[in-house]
Short mmCIF file of N, CA and C in Angstrom, two decimals:
data_model
loop_
_atom_site.label_atom_id
_atom_site.label_comp_id
_atom_site.label_asym_id
_atom_site.label_seq_id
_atom_site.Cartn_x
_atom_site.Cartn_y
_atom_site.Cartn_z
N MET J 4 83.06 110.60 70.86
CA MET J 4 83.86 110.68 72.07
C MET J 4 84.70 109.41 72.18
N LYS J 5 85.94 109.57 72.55
CA LYS J 5 86.84 108.45 72.76
C LYS J 5 86.64 107.94 74.19
N SER J 6 86.46 106.65 74.32
CA SER J 6 86.22 106.07 75.64
C SER J 6 87.53 105.87 76.41
N VAL J 7 87.41 105.77 77.72
CA VAL J 7 88.57 105.48 78.56
C VAL J 7 89.17 104.14 78.17
N LYS J 8 88.32 103.18 77.89
CA LYS J 8 88.80 101.86 77.49
C LYS J 8 89.67 101.96 76.22
N ASP J 9 89.24 102.79 75.26
CA ASP J 9 90.03 103.00 74.05
C ASP J 9 91.34 103.70 74.35
N MET J 10 91.31 104.67 75.27
CA MET J 10 92.53 105.38 75.64
C MET J 10 93.53 104.44 76.31
N VAL J 11 93.05 103.57 77.17
CA VAL J 11 93.91 102.60 77.85
C VAL J 11 94.51 101.63 76.83
N ALA J 12 93.68 101.16 75.89
CA ALA J 12 94.18 100.23 74.87
C ALA J 12 95.25 100.91 74.01
N ALA J 13 95.03 102.16 73.65
CA ALA J 13 96.02 102.90 72.84
C ALA J 13 97.32 103.09 73.63
N ALA J 14 97.21 103.41 74.91
CA ALA J 14 98.41 103.57 75.75
C ALA J 14 99.16 102.24 75.85
N ASN J 15 98.43 101.17 76.10
CA ASN J 15 99.07 99.86 76.23
C ASN J 15 99.80 99.44 74.95
N ALA J 16 99.30 99.87 73.81
CA ALA J 16 99.95 99.54 72.53
C ALA J 16 101.31 100.20 72.39
N GLU J 17 101.55 101.26 73.17
CA GLU J 17 102.82 102.00 73.08
C GLU J 17 103.72 101.81 74.30
N LEU J 18 103.31 100.99 75.23
CA LEU J 18 104.03 100.85 76.50
C LEU J 18 104.58 99.44 76.69
N THR J 19 105.52 99.34 77.61
CA THR J 19 105.93 98.04 78.12
C THR J 19 104.95 97.70 79.24
N CYS J 20 104.23 96.61 79.06
CA CYS J 20 103.23 96.16 80.03
C CYS J 20 103.77 94.92 80.73
N ILE J 21 103.87 94.99 82.04
CA ILE J 21 104.44 93.89 82.83
C ILE J 21 103.33 93.28 83.68
N PRO J 22 103.05 91.99 83.50
CA PRO J 22 102.07 91.36 84.40
C PRO J 22 102.63 91.30 85.82
N ALA J 23 101.74 91.40 86.78
CA ALA J 23 102.16 91.40 88.19
C ALA J 23 102.96 90.15 88.53
N SER J 24 102.62 89.02 87.93
CA SER J 24 103.35 87.79 88.22
C SER J 24 104.81 87.89 87.81
N GLU J 25 105.12 88.72 86.81
CA GLU J 25 106.50 88.92 86.37
C GLU J 25 107.16 90.11 87.08
N ALA J 26 106.38 90.90 87.77
CA ALA J 26 106.90 92.11 88.43
C ALA J 26 107.43 91.84 89.83
N GLN J 27 107.34 90.60 90.29
CA GLN J 27 107.71 90.28 91.68
C GLN J 27 109.14 90.64 92.03
N ALA J 28 110.07 90.60 91.08
CA ALA J 28 111.48 90.89 91.36
C ALA J 28 111.78 92.39 91.34
N LEU J 29 110.87 93.20 90.88
CA LEU J 29 111.14 94.63 90.70
C LEU J 29 111.48 95.39 91.99
N PRO J 30 110.84 95.09 93.12
CA PRO J 30 111.21 95.84 94.33
C PRO J 30 112.67 95.68 94.73
N ASP J 31 113.30 94.60 94.31
CA ASP J 31 114.70 94.36 94.66
C ASP J 31 115.68 94.93 93.64
N ASP J 32 115.18 95.47 92.54
CA ASP J 32 116.05 96.00 91.49
C ASP J 32 116.43 97.44 91.82
N PRO J 33 117.70 97.73 92.05
CA PRO J 33 118.11 99.09 92.43
C PRO J 33 117.96 100.12 91.31
N ASP J 34 117.71 99.66 90.09
CA ASP J 34 117.54 100.58 88.97
C ASP J 34 116.08 100.85 88.62
N VAL J 35 115.17 100.36 89.47
CA VAL J 35 113.74 100.51 89.22
C VAL J 35 113.09 101.31 90.34
N THR J 36 112.23 102.25 89.95
CA THR J 36 111.35 102.93 90.91
C THR J 36 109.93 102.51 90.61
N LEU J 37 109.31 101.84 91.56
CA LEU J 37 107.89 101.51 91.45
C LEU J 37 107.10 102.72 91.91
N VAL J 38 106.13 103.12 91.12
CA VAL J 38 105.35 104.33 91.41
C VAL J 38 103.89 103.93 91.61
N ASP J 39 103.41 104.10 92.83
CA ASP J 39 102.03 103.79 93.19
C ASP J 39 101.19 105.04 92.97
N LEU J 40 100.22 104.96 92.08
CA LEU J 40 99.40 106.10 91.68
C LEU J 40 98.08 106.18 92.42
N ARG J 41 97.81 105.22 93.25
CA ARG J 41 96.49 105.15 93.87
C ARG J 41 96.27 106.27 94.89
N ASP J 42 95.04 106.51 95.18
CA ASP J 42 94.64 107.49 96.17
C ASP J 42 95.14 107.05 97.55
N ILE J 43 95.47 108.00 98.39
CA ILE J 43 95.99 107.71 99.73
C ILE J 43 95.05 106.80 100.52
N ARG J 44 93.75 106.93 100.31
CA ARG J 44 92.79 106.07 101.02
C ARG J 44 92.94 104.61 100.58
N GLU J 45 93.26 104.38 99.30
CA GLU J 45 93.49 103.02 98.82
C GLU J 45 94.74 102.43 99.47
N LEU J 46 95.78 103.24 99.60
CA LEU J 46 97.01 102.77 100.23
C LEU J 46 96.78 102.43 101.69
N GLN J 47 96.06 103.29 102.39
CA GLN J 47 95.80 103.06 103.81
C GLN J 47 94.93 101.82 104.01
N ARG J 48 93.99 101.60 103.12
CA ARG J 48 93.09 100.46 103.24
C ARG J 48 93.75 99.14 102.80
N ASP J 49 94.50 99.17 101.68
CA ASP J 49 94.98 97.94 101.06
C ASP J 49 96.47 97.70 101.17
N GLY J 50 97.24 98.71 101.59
CA GLY J 50 98.69 98.59 101.61
C GLY J 50 99.27 98.89 100.24
N MET J 51 100.58 98.64 100.10
CA MET J 51 101.26 98.94 98.85
C MET J 51 102.43 97.99 98.65
N ILE J 52 103.03 98.03 97.48
CA ILE J 52 104.20 97.22 97.21
C ILE J 52 105.35 97.78 98.05
N PRO J 53 106.05 96.94 98.79
CA PRO J 53 107.16 97.43 99.62
C PRO J 53 108.18 98.21 98.80
N GLY J 54 108.55 99.38 99.31
CA GLY J 54 109.56 100.20 98.65
C GLY J 54 109.04 101.09 97.54
N ALA J 55 107.74 101.00 97.22
CA ALA J 55 107.18 101.83 96.16
C ALA J 55 107.13 103.30 96.59
N PHE J 56 107.20 104.17 95.61
CA PHE J 56 107.10 105.61 95.79
C PHE J 56 105.66 106.00 95.49
N HIS J 57 105.00 106.69 96.42
CA HIS J 57 103.61 107.10 96.19
C HIS J 57 103.56 108.44 95.48
N CYS J 58 102.88 108.47 94.35
CA CYS J 58 102.64 109.70 93.61
C CYS J 58 101.16 109.74 93.27
N PRO J 59 100.38 110.58 93.94
CA PRO J 59 98.96 110.66 93.59
C PRO J 59 98.80 110.99 92.11
N ARG J 60 97.89 110.31 91.45
CA ARG J 60 97.71 110.47 90.00
C ARG J 60 97.56 111.94 89.60
N GLY J 61 96.88 112.71 90.39
CA GLY J 61 96.65 114.12 90.05
C GLY J 61 97.90 114.99 90.07
N MET J 62 98.97 114.50 90.67
CA MET J 62 100.21 115.28 90.75
C MET J 62 101.30 114.80 89.80
N LEU J 63 101.06 113.71 89.08
CA LEU J 63 102.11 113.07 88.30
C LEU J 63 102.86 114.02 87.37
N GLU J 64 102.17 114.70 86.49
CA GLU J 64 102.83 115.58 85.53
C GLU J 64 103.60 116.70 86.23
N PHE J 65 103.05 117.21 87.31
CA PHE J 65 103.71 118.29 88.06
C PHE J 65 104.97 117.79 88.75
N TRP J 66 104.96 116.55 89.22
CA TRP J 66 106.12 115.99 89.89
C TRP J 66 107.20 115.56 88.91
N ILE J 67 106.82 115.22 87.68
CA ILE J 67 107.80 114.81 86.66
C ILE J 67 108.53 116.01 86.08
N ASP J 68 107.81 117.08 85.80
CA ASP J 68 108.38 118.25 85.11
C ASP J 68 109.44 118.92 85.98
N PRO J 69 110.71 118.91 85.52
CA PRO J 69 111.78 119.50 86.33
C PRO J 69 111.63 121.01 86.52
N ASP J 70 110.84 121.66 85.66
CA ASP J 70 110.63 123.10 85.78
C ASP J 70 109.42 123.46 86.65
N SER J 71 108.71 122.46 87.10
CA SER J 71 107.54 122.69 87.95
C SER J 71 107.99 122.99 89.38
N PRO J 72 107.28 123.87 90.06
CA PRO J 72 107.62 124.11 91.47
C PRO J 72 107.36 122.87 92.34
N TYR J 73 106.65 121.89 91.79
CA TYR J 73 106.32 120.67 92.53
C TYR J 73 107.22 119.49 92.15
N ALA J 74 108.21 119.70 91.29
CA ALA J 74 109.07 118.62 90.79
C ALA J 74 109.65 117.81 91.95
N LYS J 75 109.66 116.51 91.78
CA LYS J 75 110.22 115.60 92.79
C LYS J 75 111.53 115.02 92.26
N PRO J 76 112.54 114.93 93.13
CA PRO J 76 113.84 114.41 92.68
C PRO J 76 113.77 112.96 92.20
N GLN J 77 112.81 112.19 92.69
CA GLN J 77 112.69 110.79 92.27
C GLN J 77 112.52 110.69 90.75
N PHE J 78 111.83 111.65 90.15
CA PHE J 78 111.59 111.59 88.72
C PHE J 78 112.72 112.20 87.90
N GLN J 79 113.70 112.75 88.55
CA GLN J 79 114.83 113.34 87.84
C GLN J 79 116.00 112.37 87.73
N GLU J 80 115.85 111.19 88.31
CA GLU J 80 116.90 110.18 88.30
C GLU J 80 116.85 109.35 87.01
N ASP J 81 117.97 108.80 86.62
CA ASP J 81 118.06 107.94 85.44
C ASP J 81 117.74 106.51 85.88
N ARG J 82 116.46 106.20 85.88
CA ARG J 82 115.99 104.90 86.37
C ARG J 82 114.87 104.41 85.47
N LYS J 83 114.45 103.18 85.69
CA LYS J 83 113.25 102.66 85.06
C LYS J 83 112.09 102.95 86.01
N PHE J 84 111.02 103.50 85.48
CA PHE J 84 109.83 103.81 86.27
C PHE J 84 108.72 102.85 85.89
N VAL J 85 108.24 102.11 86.88
CA VAL J 85 107.15 101.16 86.67
C VAL J 85 105.97 101.63 87.49
N PHE J 86 104.93 102.04 86.81
CA PHE J 86 103.73 102.59 87.44
C PHE J 86 102.72 101.48 87.72
N TYR J 87 101.96 101.69 88.80
CA TYR J 87 100.84 100.77 89.04
C TYR J 87 99.72 101.49 89.77
N CYS J 88 98.52 100.94 89.57
CA CYS J 88 97.32 101.41 90.25
C CYS J 88 96.58 100.16 90.74
N ALA J 89 95.29 100.23 90.88
CA ALA J 89 94.55 99.07 91.37
C ALA J 89 94.41 97.98 90.31
N SER J 90 94.09 98.37 89.06
CA SER J 90 93.80 97.36 88.04
C SER J 90 94.55 97.54 86.73
N GLY J 91 95.31 98.62 86.57
CA GLY J 91 96.11 98.81 85.37
C GLY J 91 95.60 99.87 84.41
N TRP J 92 94.48 100.48 84.70
CA TRP J 92 93.96 101.52 83.79
C TRP J 92 94.62 102.87 84.05
N ARG J 93 94.61 103.32 85.30
CA ARG J 93 95.26 104.59 85.62
C ARG J 93 96.75 104.53 85.33
N SER J 94 97.35 103.37 85.61
CA SER J 94 98.79 103.26 85.37
C SER J 94 99.13 103.28 83.89
N ALA J 95 98.27 102.73 83.04
CA ALA J 95 98.51 102.79 81.59
C ALA J 95 98.50 104.24 81.12
N LEU J 96 97.49 104.98 81.52
CA LEU J 96 97.39 106.39 81.12
C LEU J 96 98.53 107.21 81.71
N SER J 97 98.91 106.91 82.94
CA SER J 97 100.00 107.63 83.60
C SER J 97 101.35 107.33 82.96
N ALA J 98 101.60 106.07 82.67
CA ALA J 98 102.87 105.71 82.04
C ALA J 98 102.97 106.35 80.66
N LYS J 99 101.87 106.40 79.93
CA LYS J 99 101.88 107.05 78.62
C LYS J 99 102.15 108.54 78.77
N ALA J 100 101.55 109.18 79.74
CA ALA J 100 101.80 110.61 79.98
C ALA J 100 103.27 110.83 80.35
N ALA J 101 103.81 109.98 81.20
CA ALA J 101 105.22 110.11 81.61
C ALA J 101 106.14 109.92 80.40
N GLN J 102 105.81 108.95 79.59
CA GLN J 102 106.59 108.71 78.36
C GLN J 102 106.51 109.92 77.43
N ASP J 103 105.33 110.47 77.27
CA ASP J 103 105.14 111.65 76.42
C ASP J 103 105.90 112.87 76.96
N MET J 104 106.09 112.92 78.29
CA MET J 104 106.83 114.02 78.90
C MET J 104 108.33 113.85 78.79
N GLY J 105 108.79 112.68 78.35
CA GLY J 105 110.21 112.49 78.14
C GLY J 105 110.90 111.48 79.02
N LEU J 106 110.17 110.86 79.98
CA LEU J 106 110.81 109.79 80.73
C LEU J 106 111.06 108.65 79.74
N LYS J 107 112.28 108.17 79.73
CA LYS J 107 112.68 107.24 78.68
C LYS J 107 112.41 105.77 78.98
N ASN J 108 112.48 105.38 80.19
CA ASN J 108 112.35 103.97 80.54
C ASN J 108 111.13 103.80 81.43
N VAL J 109 109.99 103.62 80.79
CA VAL J 109 108.70 103.61 81.48
C VAL J 109 107.95 102.31 81.16
N ALA J 110 107.28 101.79 82.18
CA ALA J 110 106.43 100.60 82.02
C ALA J 110 105.30 100.70 83.04
N HIS J 111 104.39 99.74 82.98
CA HIS J 111 103.37 99.68 84.03
C HIS J 111 102.98 98.24 84.28
N ILE J 112 102.47 98.00 85.49
CA ILE J 112 101.99 96.67 85.87
C ILE J 112 100.58 96.55 85.32
N SER J 113 100.43 95.72 84.31
CA SER J 113 99.20 95.70 83.52
C SER J 113 97.96 95.24 84.28
N ASP J 114 98.13 94.42 85.31
CA ASP J 114 96.98 93.99 86.10
C ASP J 114 96.97 94.60 87.49
N GLY J 115 97.81 95.59 87.69
CA GLY J 115 97.77 96.44 88.88
C GLY J 115 98.04 95.75 90.20
N PHE J 116 97.72 96.49 91.25
CA PHE J 116 97.95 96.00 92.61
C PHE J 116 97.07 94.79 92.91
N GLY J 117 95.90 94.75 92.31
CA GLY J 117 95.04 93.57 92.46
C GLY J 117 95.73 92.32 91.94
N GLY J 118 96.37 92.43 90.78
CA GLY J 118 97.12 91.31 90.22
C GLY J 118 98.33 90.96 91.07
N TRP J 119 98.97 92.01 91.63
CA TRP J 119 100.12 91.82 92.51
C TRP J 119 99.73 90.94 93.71
N LYS J 120 98.62 91.31 94.36
CA LYS J 120 98.17 90.54 95.52
C LYS J 120 97.75 89.12 95.12
N LYS J 121 97.06 89.00 93.99
CA LYS J 121 96.63 87.68 93.51
C LYS J 121 97.83 86.78 93.21
N ALA J 122 98.93 87.38 92.74
CA ALA J 122 100.14 86.62 92.43
C ALA J 122 100.97 86.32 93.67
N GLY J 123 100.51 86.77 94.83
CA GLY J 123 101.22 86.49 96.08
C GLY J 123 102.34 87.45 96.41
N GLY J 124 102.32 88.64 95.76
CA GLY J 124 103.36 89.64 96.03
C GLY J 124 103.24 90.18 97.45
N PRO J 125 104.36 90.57 98.05
CA PRO J 125 104.33 91.12 99.40
C PRO J 125 103.62 92.48 99.43
N VAL J 126 103.02 92.76 100.56
CA VAL J 126 102.27 94.00 100.75
C VAL J 126 102.76 94.66 102.03
N ALA J 127 103.05 95.96 101.94
CA ALA J 127 103.45 96.73 103.11
C ALA J 127 102.32 97.66 103.51
N LYS J 128 102.22 97.91 104.78
CA LYS J 128 101.22 98.87 105.28
C LYS J 128 101.69 100.28 105.02
N LYS J 129 100.80 101.16 104.65
CA LYS J 129 101.11 102.56 104.47
C LYS J 129 101.11 103.21 105.85
N GLY J 130 102.24 103.82 106.22
CA GLY J 130 102.38 104.42 107.54
C GLY J 130 101.63 105.68 107.75
#
């Protein structure tokens, strides 16, 4: 059986991995969509990166696929998509799935929202 740790390492080997300390300028970049993959309870409890788009991990592939009845216009735009979760594991797997589905400019915050907060990044409350 392949472990989750092995899957994350394999995904990271094929992705652009951005440490949270270097991701601080991303919310101000008009060509970047930050995608928060965490569960709604995590967002309500901990907040989120200001301006990030929330996509529950379980809906990602359905929201990316333009032929899906659940497709979201945010994923149909020609932008850079930077995924994040709490620690970087879900976002690695998600970014790899998005890349495999054909999104061309994909990355993830390798140390997640935890790293973002540790680096002093701003946090917005989930409404």
